[in-house]
């Protein structure tokens, strides 16, 4: 158990809908990262927050957004969902940023029908 | 751009050693990681190495780094059926505020009894 929690574990929804994925980092960690794992693209970095502020952006679609709250938990919002958004979404956390080791949560499996 | 490459499959017999290889593109100051993903599970950090090291050993795991060729390997001694999983090589950068990981596609290790 990495200490990073993600909810829900599974999510099934329809095209065009909006969902919110939640992540709680390990106690004491200030950085949260979101990654998407799909069969065709592999594991891709989406976005990083550090102590409430956006720190880095990767291959995140404009339909996706995220935020980190004062208690350091983070939410990833996915809207206007398409079939291709079906994937495993992982959250990771680290103490600070830069090269600190990232610990991953168990992931949320999103299925868009 | 940055890229991490791994072979996709490896099959070994129980009790043999497994060697999973990875090549990366970035240069000087880099941390390199090995993560393990079992079916339906998240990413478990196995070990990591900084690019000023040549080797790191941790119980059955040995990481070798050839900086000249930008080649990283993970050796698992006395491979067990419980080691069957997908192994991801990942790199990140030292010194910057950005700390996202760049992953290879993963090597699926199958251990035959």
XYZ file of C-alpha atoms in Angstrom:
226
model
C 0.000 0.000 0.000
C 1.571 3.249 -1.208
C -0.535 5.512 1.004
C -2.087 7.240 -2.023
C -5.828 6.713 -2.301
C -8.049 7.147 -5.315
C -11.805 7.028 -5.676
C -13.781 5.623 -7.275
C -12.050 2.404 -8.288
C -14.288 1.940 -11.325
C -16.447 4.391 -13.234
C -18.755 3.605 -16.133
C -20.411 6.456 -17.949
C -21.720 7.517 -21.336
C -20.243 9.701 -24.048
C -20.777 13.392 -23.501
C -20.874 13.089 -19.725
C -18.609 14.635 -17.109
C -16.875 12.801 -14.262
C -14.636 13.693 -11.346
C -11.820 11.509 -10.103
C -10.443 12.056 -6.635
C -6.984 11.530 -5.175
C -5.615 11.842 -1.661
C -1.808 12.007 -1.501
C 0.400 10.355 1.098
C 0.510 12.212 4.372
C 3.046 15.028 4.089
C 3.311 14.983 0.303
C 2.792 18.336 -1.383
C 2.873 17.300 -5.046
C 0.173 15.420 -6.889
C 0.536 14.097 -10.423
C -2.082 12.670 -12.761
C -1.288 10.057 -15.406
C -3.404 8.290 -18.002
C -2.748 4.676 -18.994
C -4.308 3.460 -22.217
C -3.524 0.537 -24.488
C -2.460 2.658 -27.427
C -0.703 5.559 -25.669
C 0.799 3.756 -22.685
C 1.388 5.771 -19.517
C 1.247 9.510 -20.135
C 1.702 12.407 -17.773
C -1.273 14.749 -17.660
C -0.688 17.415 -15.021
C 1.107 18.183 -11.751
C 0.075 20.316 -8.800
C 2.360 21.444 -6.024
C 0.916 22.849 -2.817
C -2.251 23.980 -4.545
C -0.715 25.440 -7.681
C -0.353 23.994 -11.133
C 3.327 23.141 -11.664
C 3.528 21.288 -14.972
C 1.296 20.250 -17.810
C 1.682 17.286 -20.097
C -0.604 15.792 -22.700
C -3.798 16.939 -21.069
C -6.793 17.653 -23.280
C -8.646 20.950 -22.955
C -11.740 18.958 -21.919
C -9.818 17.825 -18.833
C -8.993 19.977 -15.841
C -7.653 19.443 -12.369
C -7.191 21.228 -9.091
C -5.544 20.708 -5.737
C -7.377 21.814 -2.637
C -6.012 23.356 0.601
C -6.061 19.928 2.272
C -3.861 18.782 -0.666
C -6.300 16.305 -2.147
C -6.754 16.648 -5.886
C -9.559 16.161 -8.370
C -9.335 15.454 -12.076
C -12.390 16.556 -14.031
C -13.083 14.973 -17.393
C -15.878 16.474 -19.496
C -17.558 15.851 -22.859
C -16.322 12.311 -22.569
C -15.465 10.318 -25.666
C -14.976 6.591 -26.163
C -11.240 7.179 -26.429
C -11.102 8.576 -22.912
C -11.612 5.073 -21.552
C -8.424 4.355 -19.625
C -6.857 3.862 -16.232
C -6.189 7.164 -14.495
C -3.449 7.161 -11.897
C -2.617 9.701 -9.288
C 0.853 9.850 -7.766
C 2.286 11.973 -4.988
C 5.719 13.067 -3.850
C 7.098 15.059 -0.959
C 8.041 18.079 -3.029
C 8.599 18.323 -6.757
C 11.537 17.857 -9.057
C 13.113 14.482 -8.572
C 11.289 13.305 -5.469
C 10.131 9.731 -5.790
C 6.536 9.391 -6.890
C 4.223 6.901 -5.229
C 1.203 5.776 -7.174
C -2.368 5.134 -6.151
C -4.338 2.073 -7.293
C -5.957 3.969 -10.159
C -9.487 4.663 -11.379
C -10.658 2.627 -14.340
C -12.917 4.777 -16.523
C -15.119 3.137 -19.123
C -16.995 5.380 -21.528
C -19.819 3.628 -23.383
C 12.183 14.948 -27.135
C 12.529 12.527 -24.314
C 11.832 8.890 -24.967
C 12.145 5.635 -23.065
C 12.150 2.317 -24.890
C 11.758 -1.235 -23.667
C 11.172 -4.607 -25.248
C 7.552 -5.659 -24.816
C 7.811 -9.275 -23.690
C 10.115 -11.561 -21.715
C 9.510 -15.180 -20.775
C 11.659 -17.084 -18.276
C 11.515 -20.266 -16.236
C 10.996 -20.183 -12.502
C 14.331 -20.029 -10.708
C 16.167 -18.417 -13.630
C 17.328 -14.809 -13.700
C 15.320 -12.247 -15.645
C 16.915 -9.245 -17.290
C 14.691 -6.417 -18.469
C 16.331 -3.753 -20.605
C 15.547 -0.108 -21.204
C 17.097 2.744 -23.166
C 16.491 6.400 -22.448
C 17.326 9.598 -24.251
C 18.052 12.245 -21.710
C 21.531 13.086 -20.678
C 23.226 14.226 -17.586
C 21.185 14.563 -14.487
C 18.473 11.984 -14.480
C 16.821 9.662 -12.049
C 15.734 6.349 -13.508
C 13.041 4.192 -11.977
C 11.627 0.710 -12.225
C 7.946 0.229 -11.453
C 5.983 -3.024 -11.379
C 2.333 -3.372 -12.340
C 0.448 -6.555 -11.549
C -2.850 -7.293 -13.346
C -5.580 -4.921 -12.244
C -3.266 -3.111 -9.851
C -1.456 0.198 -9.620
C 2.218 0.953 -10.091
C 4.537 -0.270 -7.380
C 7.928 1.403 -7.060
C 10.622 -1.285 -7.151
C 13.851 0.672 -7.160
C 15.569 3.718 -8.625
C 19.059 4.859 -9.530
C 20.679 8.232 -10.060
C 22.681 8.697 -13.220
C 25.987 9.131 -11.346
C 25.725 5.519 -10.170
C 26.631 2.398 -12.137
C 24.875 -0.213 -10.098
C 22.401 -0.628 -7.289
C 21.460 -3.863 -5.567
C 18.419 -4.495 -3.410
C 17.837 -8.119 -2.394
C 16.930 -10.017 -5.594
C 16.993 -6.862 -7.714
C 20.084 -5.457 -9.423
C 19.982 -2.303 -11.506
C 22.803 -1.649 -13.948
C 23.302 1.668 -15.671
C 25.480 2.271 -18.731
C 25.543 6.041 -19.041
C 27.508 6.065 -22.263
C 24.886 3.992 -24.054
C 21.975 5.368 -21.976
C 21.032 1.796 -21.186
C 19.400 0.610 -18.006
C 18.687 -2.954 -16.967
C 16.819 -4.644 -14.150
C 17.950 -8.099 -13.148
C 15.678 -10.241 -11.004
C 17.491 -13.183 -9.463
C 15.706 -16.480 -8.769
C 12.568 -15.341 -10.606
C 9.328 -16.598 -9.087
C 5.833 -16.927 -10.557
C 4.826 -14.023 -8.334
C 7.195 -11.827 -10.328
C 4.941 -12.143 -13.375
C 3.868 -8.576 -14.123
C 4.547 -5.622 -16.380
C 7.745 -3.739 -15.569
C 8.051 -0.083 -16.488
C 11.228 1.885 -16.846
C 10.810 5.628 -16.261
C 13.015 8.691 -16.228
C 12.706 12.113 -14.714
C 14.891 15.160 -14.433
C 17.075 16.465 -11.661
C 17.201 20.115 -10.771
C 14.064 21.382 -12.362
C 10.823 22.179 -10.680
C 9.081 19.883 -13.094
C 9.147 16.291 -12.012
C 6.922 14.294 -14.273
C 7.936 10.770 -15.203
C 8.373 9.579 -18.763
C 7.558 5.901 -19.047
C 8.472 3.171 -21.455
C 5.692 0.989 -22.846
C 6.434 -1.707 -20.276
C 7.888 -5.211 -20.485
C 5.513 -8.050 -19.736
C 7.396 -10.703 -17.773
C 5.939 -14.216 -17.858
C 7.390 -16.762 -15.470
C 6.769 -20.385 -16.330
C 6.813 -22.974 -13.539
